[in-house]
Coordinates of C-alpha atoms and ligand atoms in Angstrom, one line a residue:
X138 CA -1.9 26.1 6.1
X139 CA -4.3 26.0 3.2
X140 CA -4.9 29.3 3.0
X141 CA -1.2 29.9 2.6
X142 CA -1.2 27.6 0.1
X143 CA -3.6 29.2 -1.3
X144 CA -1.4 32.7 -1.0
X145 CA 1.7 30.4 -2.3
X146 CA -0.5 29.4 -5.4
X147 CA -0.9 33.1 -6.2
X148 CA 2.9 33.7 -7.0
X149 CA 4.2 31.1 -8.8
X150 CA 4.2 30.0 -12.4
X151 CA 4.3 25.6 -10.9
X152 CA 2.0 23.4 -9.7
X153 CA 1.3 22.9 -6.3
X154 CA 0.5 19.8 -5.4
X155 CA -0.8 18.1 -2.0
X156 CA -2.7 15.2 -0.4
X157 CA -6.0 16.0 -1.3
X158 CA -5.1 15.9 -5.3
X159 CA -5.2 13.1 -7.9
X160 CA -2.1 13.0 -9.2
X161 CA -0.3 13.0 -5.7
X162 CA 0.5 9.6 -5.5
X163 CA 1.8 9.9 -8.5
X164 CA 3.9 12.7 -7.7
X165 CA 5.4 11.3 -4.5
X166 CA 6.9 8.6 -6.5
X167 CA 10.5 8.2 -6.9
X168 CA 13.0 5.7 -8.8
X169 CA 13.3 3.7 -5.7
X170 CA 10.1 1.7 -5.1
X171 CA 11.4 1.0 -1.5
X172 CA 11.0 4.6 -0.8
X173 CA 7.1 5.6 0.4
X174 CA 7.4 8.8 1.6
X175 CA 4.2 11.8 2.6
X176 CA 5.3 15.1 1.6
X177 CA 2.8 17.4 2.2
X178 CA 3.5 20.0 -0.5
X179 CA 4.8 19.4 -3.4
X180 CA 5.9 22.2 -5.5
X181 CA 6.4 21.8 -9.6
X182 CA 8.6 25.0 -10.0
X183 CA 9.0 26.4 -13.5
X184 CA 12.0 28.9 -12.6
X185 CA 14.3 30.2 -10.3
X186 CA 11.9 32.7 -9.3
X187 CA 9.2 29.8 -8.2
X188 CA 12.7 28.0 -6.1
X189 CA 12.9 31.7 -4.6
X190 CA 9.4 31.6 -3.4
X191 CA 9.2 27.6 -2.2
X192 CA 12.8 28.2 -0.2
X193 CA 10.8 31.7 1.3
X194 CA 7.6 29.5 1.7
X195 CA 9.6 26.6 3.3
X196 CA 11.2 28.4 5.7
X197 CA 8.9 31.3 7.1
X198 CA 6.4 28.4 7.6
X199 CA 9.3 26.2 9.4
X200 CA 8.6 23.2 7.0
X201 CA 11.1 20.4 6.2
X202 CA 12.2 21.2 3.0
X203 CA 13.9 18.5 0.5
X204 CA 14.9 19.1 -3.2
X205 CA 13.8 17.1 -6.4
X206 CA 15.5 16.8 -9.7
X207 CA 15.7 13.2 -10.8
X208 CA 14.8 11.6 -8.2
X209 CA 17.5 9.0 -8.3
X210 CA 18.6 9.2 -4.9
X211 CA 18.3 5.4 -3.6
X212 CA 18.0 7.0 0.1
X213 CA 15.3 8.6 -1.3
X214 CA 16.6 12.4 -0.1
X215 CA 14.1 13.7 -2.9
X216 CA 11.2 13.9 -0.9
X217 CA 10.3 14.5 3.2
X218 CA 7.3 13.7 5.0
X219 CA 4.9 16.2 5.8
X220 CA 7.0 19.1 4.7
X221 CA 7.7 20.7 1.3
X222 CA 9.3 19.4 -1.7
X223 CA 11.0 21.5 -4.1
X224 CA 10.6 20.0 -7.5
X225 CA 12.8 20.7 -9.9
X226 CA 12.0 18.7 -12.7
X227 CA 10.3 20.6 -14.8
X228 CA 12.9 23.4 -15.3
X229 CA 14.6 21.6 -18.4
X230 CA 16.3 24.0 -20.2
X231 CA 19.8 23.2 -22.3
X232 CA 22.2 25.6 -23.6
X233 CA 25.4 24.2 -25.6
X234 CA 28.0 26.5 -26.4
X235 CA 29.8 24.7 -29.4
X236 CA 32.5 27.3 -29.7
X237 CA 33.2 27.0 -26.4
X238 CA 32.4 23.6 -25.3
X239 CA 30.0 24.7 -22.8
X240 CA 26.9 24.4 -21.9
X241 CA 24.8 26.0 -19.2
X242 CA 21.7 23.2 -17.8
X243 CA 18.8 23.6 -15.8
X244 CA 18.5 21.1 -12.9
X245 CA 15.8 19.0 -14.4
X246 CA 17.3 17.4 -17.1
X247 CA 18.2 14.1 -17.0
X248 CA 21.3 12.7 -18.3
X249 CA 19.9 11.1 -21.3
X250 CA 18.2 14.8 -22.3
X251 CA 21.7 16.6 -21.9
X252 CA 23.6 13.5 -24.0
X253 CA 21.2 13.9 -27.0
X254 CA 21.6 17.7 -26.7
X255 CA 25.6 17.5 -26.6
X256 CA 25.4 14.7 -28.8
X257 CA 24.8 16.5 -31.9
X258 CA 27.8 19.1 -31.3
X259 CA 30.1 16.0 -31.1
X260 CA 30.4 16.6 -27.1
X261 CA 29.6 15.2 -24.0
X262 CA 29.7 15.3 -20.5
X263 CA 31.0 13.3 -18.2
X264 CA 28.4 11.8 -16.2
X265 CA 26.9 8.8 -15.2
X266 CA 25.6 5.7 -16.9
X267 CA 22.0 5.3 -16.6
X268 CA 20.1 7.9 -18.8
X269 CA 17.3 8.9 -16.2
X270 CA 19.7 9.7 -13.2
X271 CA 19.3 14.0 -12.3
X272 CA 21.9 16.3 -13.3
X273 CA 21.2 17.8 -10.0
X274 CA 22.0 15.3 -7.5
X275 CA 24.6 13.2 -9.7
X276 CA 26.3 16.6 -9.8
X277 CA 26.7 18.2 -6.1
X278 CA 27.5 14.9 -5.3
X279 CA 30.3 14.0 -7.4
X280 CA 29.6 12.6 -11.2
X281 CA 31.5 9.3 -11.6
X282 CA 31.0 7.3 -14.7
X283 CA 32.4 6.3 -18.4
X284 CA 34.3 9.2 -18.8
X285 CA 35.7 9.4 -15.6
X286 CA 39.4 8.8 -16.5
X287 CA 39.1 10.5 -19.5
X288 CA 37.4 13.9 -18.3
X289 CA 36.9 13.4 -14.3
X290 CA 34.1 13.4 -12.1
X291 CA 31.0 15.6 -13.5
X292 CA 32.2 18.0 -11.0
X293 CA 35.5 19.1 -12.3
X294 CA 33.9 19.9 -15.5
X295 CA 31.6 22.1 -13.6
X296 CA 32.3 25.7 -14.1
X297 CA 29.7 27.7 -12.7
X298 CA 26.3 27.1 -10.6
X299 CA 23.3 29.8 -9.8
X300 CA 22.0 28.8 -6.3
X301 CA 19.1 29.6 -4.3
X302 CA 20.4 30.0 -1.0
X303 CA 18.5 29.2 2.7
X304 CA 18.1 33.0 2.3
X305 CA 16.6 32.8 -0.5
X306 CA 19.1 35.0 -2.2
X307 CA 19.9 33.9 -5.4
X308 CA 23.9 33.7 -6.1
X309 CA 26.2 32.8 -8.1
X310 CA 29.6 30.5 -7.8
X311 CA 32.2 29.8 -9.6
X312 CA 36.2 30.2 -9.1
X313 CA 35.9 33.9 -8.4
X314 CA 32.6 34.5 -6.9
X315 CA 31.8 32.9 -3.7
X316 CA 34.7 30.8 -4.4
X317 CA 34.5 28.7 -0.9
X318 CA 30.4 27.4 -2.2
X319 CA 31.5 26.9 -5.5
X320 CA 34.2 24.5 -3.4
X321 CA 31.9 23.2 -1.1
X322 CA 29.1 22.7 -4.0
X323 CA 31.0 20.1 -6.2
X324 CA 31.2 16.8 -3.8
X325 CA 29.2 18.4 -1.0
X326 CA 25.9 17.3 -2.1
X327 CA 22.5 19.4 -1.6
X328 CA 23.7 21.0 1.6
X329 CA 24.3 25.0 0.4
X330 CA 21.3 26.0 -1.5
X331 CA 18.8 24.6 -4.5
X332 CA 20.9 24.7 -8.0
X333 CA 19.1 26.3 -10.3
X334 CA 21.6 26.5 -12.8
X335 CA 24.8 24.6 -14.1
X336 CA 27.9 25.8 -16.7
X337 CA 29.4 22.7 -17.7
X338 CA 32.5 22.3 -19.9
X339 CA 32.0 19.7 -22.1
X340 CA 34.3 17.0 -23.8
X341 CA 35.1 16.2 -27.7
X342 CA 33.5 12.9 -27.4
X343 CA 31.5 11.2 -30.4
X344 CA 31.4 7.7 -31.2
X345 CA 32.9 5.5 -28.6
X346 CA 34.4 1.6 -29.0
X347 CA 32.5 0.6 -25.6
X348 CA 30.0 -2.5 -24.3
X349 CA 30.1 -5.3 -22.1
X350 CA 32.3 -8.3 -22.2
X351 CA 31.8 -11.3 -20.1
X352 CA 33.9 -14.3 -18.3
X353 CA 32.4 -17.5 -16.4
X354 CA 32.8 -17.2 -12.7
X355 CA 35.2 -19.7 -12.9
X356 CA 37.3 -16.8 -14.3
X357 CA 36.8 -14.1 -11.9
X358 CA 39.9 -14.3 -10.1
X359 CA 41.8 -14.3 -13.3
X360 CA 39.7 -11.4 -14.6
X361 CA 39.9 -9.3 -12.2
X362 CA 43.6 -9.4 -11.9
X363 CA 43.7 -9.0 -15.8
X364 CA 41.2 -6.1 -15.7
X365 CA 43.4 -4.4 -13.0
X366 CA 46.0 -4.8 -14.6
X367 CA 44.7 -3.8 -18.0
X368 CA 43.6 -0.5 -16.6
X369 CA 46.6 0.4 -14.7
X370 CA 49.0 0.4 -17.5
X371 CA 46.2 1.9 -20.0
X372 CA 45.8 5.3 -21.4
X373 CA 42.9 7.5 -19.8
X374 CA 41.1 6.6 -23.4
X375 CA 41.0 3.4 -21.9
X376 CA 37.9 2.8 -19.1
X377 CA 36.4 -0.7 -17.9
X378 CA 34.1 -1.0 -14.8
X379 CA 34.6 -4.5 -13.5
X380 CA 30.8 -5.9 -12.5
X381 CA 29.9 -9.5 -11.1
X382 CA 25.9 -10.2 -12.5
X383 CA 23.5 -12.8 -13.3
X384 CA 22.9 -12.3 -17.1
X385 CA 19.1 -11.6 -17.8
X386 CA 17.1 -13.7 -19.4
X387 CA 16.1 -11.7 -22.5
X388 CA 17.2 -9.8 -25.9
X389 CA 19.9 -9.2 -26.6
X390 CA 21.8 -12.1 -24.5
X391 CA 22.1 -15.6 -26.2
X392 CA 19.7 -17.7 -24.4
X393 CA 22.3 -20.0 -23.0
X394 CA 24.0 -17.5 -21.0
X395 CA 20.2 -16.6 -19.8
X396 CA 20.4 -16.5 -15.4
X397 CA 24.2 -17.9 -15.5
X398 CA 26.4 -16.0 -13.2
X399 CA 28.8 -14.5 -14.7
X400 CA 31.7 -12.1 -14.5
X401 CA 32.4 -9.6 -16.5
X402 CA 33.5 -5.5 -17.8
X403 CA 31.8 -2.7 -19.3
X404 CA 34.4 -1.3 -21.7
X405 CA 34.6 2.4 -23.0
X406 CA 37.4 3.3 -25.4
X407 CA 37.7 6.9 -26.2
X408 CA 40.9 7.5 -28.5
X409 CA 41.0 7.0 -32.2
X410 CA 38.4 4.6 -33.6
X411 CA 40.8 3.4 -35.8
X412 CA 43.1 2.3 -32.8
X413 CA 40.2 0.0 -31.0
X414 CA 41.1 -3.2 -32.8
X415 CA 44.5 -3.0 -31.6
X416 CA 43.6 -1.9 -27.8
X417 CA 41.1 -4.7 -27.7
X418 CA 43.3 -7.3 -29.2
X419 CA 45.3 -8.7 -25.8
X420 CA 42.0 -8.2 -24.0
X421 CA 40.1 -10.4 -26.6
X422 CA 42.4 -12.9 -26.1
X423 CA 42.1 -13.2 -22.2
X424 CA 39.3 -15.4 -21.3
X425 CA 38.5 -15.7 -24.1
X426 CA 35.4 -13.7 -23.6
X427 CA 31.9 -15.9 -23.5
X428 CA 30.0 -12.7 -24.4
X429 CA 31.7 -9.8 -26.6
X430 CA 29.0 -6.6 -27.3
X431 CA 32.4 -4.3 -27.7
X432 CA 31.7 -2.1 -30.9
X433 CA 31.8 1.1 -31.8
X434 CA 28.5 3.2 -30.5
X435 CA 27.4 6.7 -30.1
X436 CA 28.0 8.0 -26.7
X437 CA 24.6 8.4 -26.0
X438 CA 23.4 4.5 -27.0
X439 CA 26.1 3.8 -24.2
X440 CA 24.9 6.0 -21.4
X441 CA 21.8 4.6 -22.0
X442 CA 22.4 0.4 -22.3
X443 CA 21.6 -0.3 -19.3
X444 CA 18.1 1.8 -18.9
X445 CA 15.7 -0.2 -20.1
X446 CA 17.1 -3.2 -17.4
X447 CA 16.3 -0.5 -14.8
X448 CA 13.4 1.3 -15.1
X449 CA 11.7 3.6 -12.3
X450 CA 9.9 1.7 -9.5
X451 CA 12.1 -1.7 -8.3
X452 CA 13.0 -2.0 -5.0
X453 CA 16.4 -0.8 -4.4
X454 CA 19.4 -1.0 -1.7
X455 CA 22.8 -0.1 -2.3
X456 CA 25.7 -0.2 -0.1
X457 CA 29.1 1.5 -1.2
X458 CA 33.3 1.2 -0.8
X459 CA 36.1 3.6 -2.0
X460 CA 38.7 0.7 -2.6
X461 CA 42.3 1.3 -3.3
X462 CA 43.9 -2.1 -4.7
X463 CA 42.2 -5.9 -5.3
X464 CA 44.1 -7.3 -3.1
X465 CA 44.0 -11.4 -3.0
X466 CA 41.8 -11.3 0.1
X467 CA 39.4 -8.7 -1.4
X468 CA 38.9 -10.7 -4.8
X469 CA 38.4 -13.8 -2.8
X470 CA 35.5 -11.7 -0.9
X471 CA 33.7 -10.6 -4.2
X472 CA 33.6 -13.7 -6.1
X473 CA 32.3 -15.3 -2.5
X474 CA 29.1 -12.8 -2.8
X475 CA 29.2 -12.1 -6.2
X476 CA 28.3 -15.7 -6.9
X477 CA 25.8 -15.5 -4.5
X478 CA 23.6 -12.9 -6.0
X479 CA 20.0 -13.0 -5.1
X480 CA 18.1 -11.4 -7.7
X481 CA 19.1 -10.8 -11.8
X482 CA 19.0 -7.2 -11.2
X483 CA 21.2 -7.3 -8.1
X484 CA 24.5 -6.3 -9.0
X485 CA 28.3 -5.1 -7.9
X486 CA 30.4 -2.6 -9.7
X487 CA 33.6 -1.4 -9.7
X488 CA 33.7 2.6 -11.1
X489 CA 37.4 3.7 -11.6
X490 CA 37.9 7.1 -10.4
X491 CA 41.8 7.1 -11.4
X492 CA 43.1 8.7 -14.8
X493 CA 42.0 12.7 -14.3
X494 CA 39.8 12.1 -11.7
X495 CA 43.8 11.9 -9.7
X496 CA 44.7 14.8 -11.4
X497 CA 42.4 17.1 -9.2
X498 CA 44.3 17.7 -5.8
X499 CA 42.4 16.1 -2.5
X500 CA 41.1 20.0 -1.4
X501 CA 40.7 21.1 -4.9
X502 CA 37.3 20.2 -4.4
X503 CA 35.1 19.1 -1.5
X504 CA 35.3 15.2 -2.6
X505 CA 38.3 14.2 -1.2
X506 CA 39.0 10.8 -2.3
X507 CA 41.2 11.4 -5.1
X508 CA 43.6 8.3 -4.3
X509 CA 41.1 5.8 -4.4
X510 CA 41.4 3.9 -7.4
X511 CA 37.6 2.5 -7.6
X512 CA 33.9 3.1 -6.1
X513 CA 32.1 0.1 -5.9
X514 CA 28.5 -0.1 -5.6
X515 CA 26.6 -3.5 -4.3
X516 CA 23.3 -3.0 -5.1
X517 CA 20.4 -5.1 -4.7
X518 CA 17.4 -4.6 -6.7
X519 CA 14.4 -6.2 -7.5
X520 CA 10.8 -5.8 -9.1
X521 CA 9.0 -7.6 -6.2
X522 CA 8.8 -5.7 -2.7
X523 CA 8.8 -9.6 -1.4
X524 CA 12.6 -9.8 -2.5
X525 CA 13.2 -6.7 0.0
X526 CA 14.6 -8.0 2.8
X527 CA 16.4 -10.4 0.7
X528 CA 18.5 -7.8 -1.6
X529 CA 18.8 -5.8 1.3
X530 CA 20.5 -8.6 3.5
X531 CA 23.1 -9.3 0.7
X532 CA 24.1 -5.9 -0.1
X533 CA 24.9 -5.2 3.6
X534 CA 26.6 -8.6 4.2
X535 CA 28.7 -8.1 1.4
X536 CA 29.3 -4.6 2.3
X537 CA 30.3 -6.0 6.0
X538 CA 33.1 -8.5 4.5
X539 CA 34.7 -6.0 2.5
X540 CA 34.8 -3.7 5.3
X541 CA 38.8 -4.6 5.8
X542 CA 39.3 -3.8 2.2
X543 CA 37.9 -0.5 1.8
X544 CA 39.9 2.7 1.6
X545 CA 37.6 4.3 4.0
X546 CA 33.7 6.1 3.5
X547 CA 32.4 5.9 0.5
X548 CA 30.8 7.8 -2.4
X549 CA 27.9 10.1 -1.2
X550 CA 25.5 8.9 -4.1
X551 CA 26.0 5.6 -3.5
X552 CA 24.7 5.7 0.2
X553 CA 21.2 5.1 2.3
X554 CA 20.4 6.8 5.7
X555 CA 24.0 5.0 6.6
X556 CA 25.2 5.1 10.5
X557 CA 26.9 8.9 11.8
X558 CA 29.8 8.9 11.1
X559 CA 30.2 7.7 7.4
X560 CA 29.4 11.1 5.7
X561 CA 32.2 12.2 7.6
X562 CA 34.6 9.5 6.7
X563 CA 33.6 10.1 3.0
X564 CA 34.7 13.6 3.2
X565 CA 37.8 12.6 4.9
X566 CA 40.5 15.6 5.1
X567 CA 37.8 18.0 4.0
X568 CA 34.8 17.5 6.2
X569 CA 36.1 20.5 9.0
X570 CA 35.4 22.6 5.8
X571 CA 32.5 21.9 4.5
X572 CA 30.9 22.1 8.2
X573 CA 32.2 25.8 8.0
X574 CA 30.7 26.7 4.7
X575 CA 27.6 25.3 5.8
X576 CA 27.4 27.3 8.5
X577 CA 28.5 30.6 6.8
X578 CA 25.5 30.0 4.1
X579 CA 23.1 27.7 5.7
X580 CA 23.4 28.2 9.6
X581 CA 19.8 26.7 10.9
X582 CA 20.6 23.4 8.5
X583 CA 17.3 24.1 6.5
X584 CA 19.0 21.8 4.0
X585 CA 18.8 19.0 5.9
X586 CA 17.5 16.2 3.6
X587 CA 20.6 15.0 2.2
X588 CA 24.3 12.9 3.2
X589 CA 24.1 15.9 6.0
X590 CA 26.8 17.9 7.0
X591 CA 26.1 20.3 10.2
X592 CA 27.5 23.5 10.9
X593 CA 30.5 24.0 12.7
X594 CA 32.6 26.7 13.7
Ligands
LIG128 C1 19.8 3.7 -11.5 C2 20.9 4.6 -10.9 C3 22.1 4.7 -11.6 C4 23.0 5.6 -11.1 N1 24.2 5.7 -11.7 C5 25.2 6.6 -11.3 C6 26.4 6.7 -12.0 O1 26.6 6.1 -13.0 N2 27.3 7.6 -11.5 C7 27.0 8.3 -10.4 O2 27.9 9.2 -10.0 N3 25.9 8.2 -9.7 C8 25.0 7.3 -10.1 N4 23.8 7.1 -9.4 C9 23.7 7.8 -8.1 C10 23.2 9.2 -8.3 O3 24.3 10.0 -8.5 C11 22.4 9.7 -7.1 O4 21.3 8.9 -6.9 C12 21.9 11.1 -7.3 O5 21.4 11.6 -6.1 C13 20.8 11.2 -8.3 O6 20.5 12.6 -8.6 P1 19.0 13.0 -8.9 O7 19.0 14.4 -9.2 O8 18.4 12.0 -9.8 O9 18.4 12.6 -7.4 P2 17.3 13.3 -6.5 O10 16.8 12.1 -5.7 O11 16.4 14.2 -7.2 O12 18.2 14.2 -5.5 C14 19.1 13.6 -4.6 C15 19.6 14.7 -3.7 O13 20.5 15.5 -4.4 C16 20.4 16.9 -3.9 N5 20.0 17.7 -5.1 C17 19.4 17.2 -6.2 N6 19.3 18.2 -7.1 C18 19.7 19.4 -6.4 C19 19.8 20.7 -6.8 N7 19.4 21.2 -8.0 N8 20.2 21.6 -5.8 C20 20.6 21.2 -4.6 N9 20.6 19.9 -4.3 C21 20.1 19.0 -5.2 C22 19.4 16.9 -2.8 O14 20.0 16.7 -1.6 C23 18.5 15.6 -3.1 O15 18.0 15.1 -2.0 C24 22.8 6.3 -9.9 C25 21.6 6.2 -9.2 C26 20.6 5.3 -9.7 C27 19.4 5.1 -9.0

């Protein structure tokens, strides 16, 4: 092998990194400390021409081959053992189109790199809420976040990817070429071929009226009834994830609150600045409020709040729900775990996908669940690999008793190595599909590493 390594090293423009280097354990590293995996090549690609050669590389040498842009997958799907991993995060190129509200985005970027870039057009994408999360994986798997019911899922803003098929072929999708992959590639995860580029349309979004608010537990049953109702009967300007949390003991929360469960939303108001008062009035008044950080921010200080609580490296386990209503019996079941959570870090949320995310037909796209009014997260996390089996207990227990209350499978992203039979469920009505796309452009299942779907006729 080292002498095709060797041969490897001779046509590309990356690095090629393996065991026997410095900076491999470095390398292998992911966001999720849990993860502690042994790739044995991996490759730092530049361009599309060095994903051309690893997908060659990978497959005439049989390898297990996984792909790498942020490396924010909690399964930790980035990387393989043994095999080779194709590292995308160095290709960081960002065109905006201002005319046209575009902007075409190399797989490396991370979400904090394309907000400042959009930013200073008066644009953004609708995305996710931690600044350091890939485009590439947040992408192919769906895009949920605080433009959601404004703008959708990050996927119905795509408009056009270049992808590096199992082939190696390099194609292009969008609604008129290779229509069915351009289907299958928005909700269908890393399944169909490495992404080397996206074409995003972007949304006239500046300065939002947007932070966290928070209730005492005592509360919760009141505030999540509120907050549902709040949101239904609220324009798509209007967007609120509902989280339960222990409040962390630093800057910038008043040292009473410090470690005090609480309840509480994320807010992010997107109509006229001059209407924010008056949207937030009624919701001031519920509660009232023991913590009020709603104010009017850039978009990108608001896809990035949350970073500096979660930086690369804690231990990490997440378990996920599409749910469809808070009924009594499901609120009963979140304020039972969610004032039980183990760790400051640890954490539930509630992510609307309603507003235009419902707009987009069921088979539009390959992500199916367009009835389900929320996907909720419960993720444990924590700096200490002692707390491990701790987080990991809660988030599935919780997971377990909310089991009757779910809508059915869950949000790709938010999943681990789960059981067989919950990728399918996720793609519901449009799994039969996606297992025939798969099989027209990636018959052997050399993408493998990932919420897999097989080929099927
Ligand atoms: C702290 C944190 C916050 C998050 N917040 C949100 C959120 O607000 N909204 C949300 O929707 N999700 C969120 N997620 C989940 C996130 O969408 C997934 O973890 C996603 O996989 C991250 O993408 P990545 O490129 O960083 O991951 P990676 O680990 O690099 O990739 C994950 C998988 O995606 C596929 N993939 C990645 N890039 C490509 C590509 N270019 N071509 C083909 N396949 C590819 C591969 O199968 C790969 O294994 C969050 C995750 C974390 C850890």
């Amino acid at each position: 092998m080292e002498a095709k390594i060797e041969e490897l090293k001779s046509h590309v423009k990356g690095r090629i990194i393996t065991p026997s280097d410095t900076e491999y354990d470095e390398t292998r590293k992911i966001y999720n400390g849990m993860i502690d995996k042994h790739p044995g090549i991996i490759l730092k690609c530049k361009d599309k021409e060095d994903v051309i050669q690893a997908v060659n590389f990978g497959r005439k040498n049989n390898l297990e081959v996984s792909i790498r842009s942020g490396g924010h997958s909690g399964a930790g799907l980035a990387l393989c053992e043994d095999g080779l991993v194709i590292d995308l995060s160095e290709m960081k190129e960002i065109h905006v189109d201002p005319e046209n509200r575009t902007a075409v985005i190399a797989p490396g970027n991370m979400l904090k790199e394309i907000d400042a870039a959009t930013h200073k057009y008066g644009l953004a994408l609708p995305s996710g809420i931690i600044g350091t999360t890939g485009i590439g994986g947040i992408t192919l798997g769906g895009g949920i976040g605080y433009l959601s019911r404004k703008g959708g899922l990050t996927i119905d803003n795509l408009l056009e990817a270049e992808v590096v098929l199992a082939t190696g072929e390099l194609v292009t999708a969008n609604k008129d070429e290779n229509p069915d992959l351009f289907w299958a590639l928005r909700g269908g995860g890393g399944n169909f071929g490495v992404v080397v580029s996206f074409t995003f349309n972007l949304l006239p979004v500046k300065n939002v009226y947007a932070g966290p608010m928070f209730w005492p537990l005592e509360k919760a049953e009141e505030a999540m009834k509120f907050y549902d109702k709040t949101l239904r009967e609220a324009s798509n300007d209007l967007y609120g994830f509902f989280a339960f949390l222990i409040v962390p003991p630093g800057d910038p929360f008043p040292k009473e609150l410090h470690m005090k469960n609480v309840c509480g939303v994320v807010w992010n108001y997107t109509g006229p600045i001059d209407k924010a008062e008056e949207v937030f009035r009624p919701i001031r008044e519920f509660g009232p409020p023991i913590l009020d950080f709603v104010s009017e921010i850039p978009m990108p200080a608001l896809n990035t709040m949350f970073d500096d609580l979660y930086p690369s490296g804690l231990q990490w386990y997440w378990k996920a729900h599409f749910i469809n209503e808070l009924s009594e019996e499901s609120i009963r079941v979140n304020i039972e775990y969610g004032s039980k959570i183990p760790t400051f870090h640890s954490t539930t949320h509630l992510y609307p996908i309603d507003g235009a995310v419902h707009e987009v037909a069921p088979g539009e796209t390959a992500w199916a669940n367009r009835g389900a009014r929320w996907s909720q997260v419960i993720v444990g996390v924590s700096p200490e690999a002692d707390d491990a089996e701790e987080i990991t207990t809660w988030a599935k227990d919780y997971y377990k008793a909310l089991n009757p209350y779910s809508a059915g499978g869950a949000y790709v992203n938010f999943m681990m190595e789960e059981a067989e039979g919950r990728v399918k469920a996720s793609y519901g009505t449009n799994f039969e599909r996606l297992g025939k796309i798969k099989k027209k452009y990636d018959p052997q299942n050399f993408f493998h590493i990932n919420q897999n779907i097989e080929p099927c006729d």
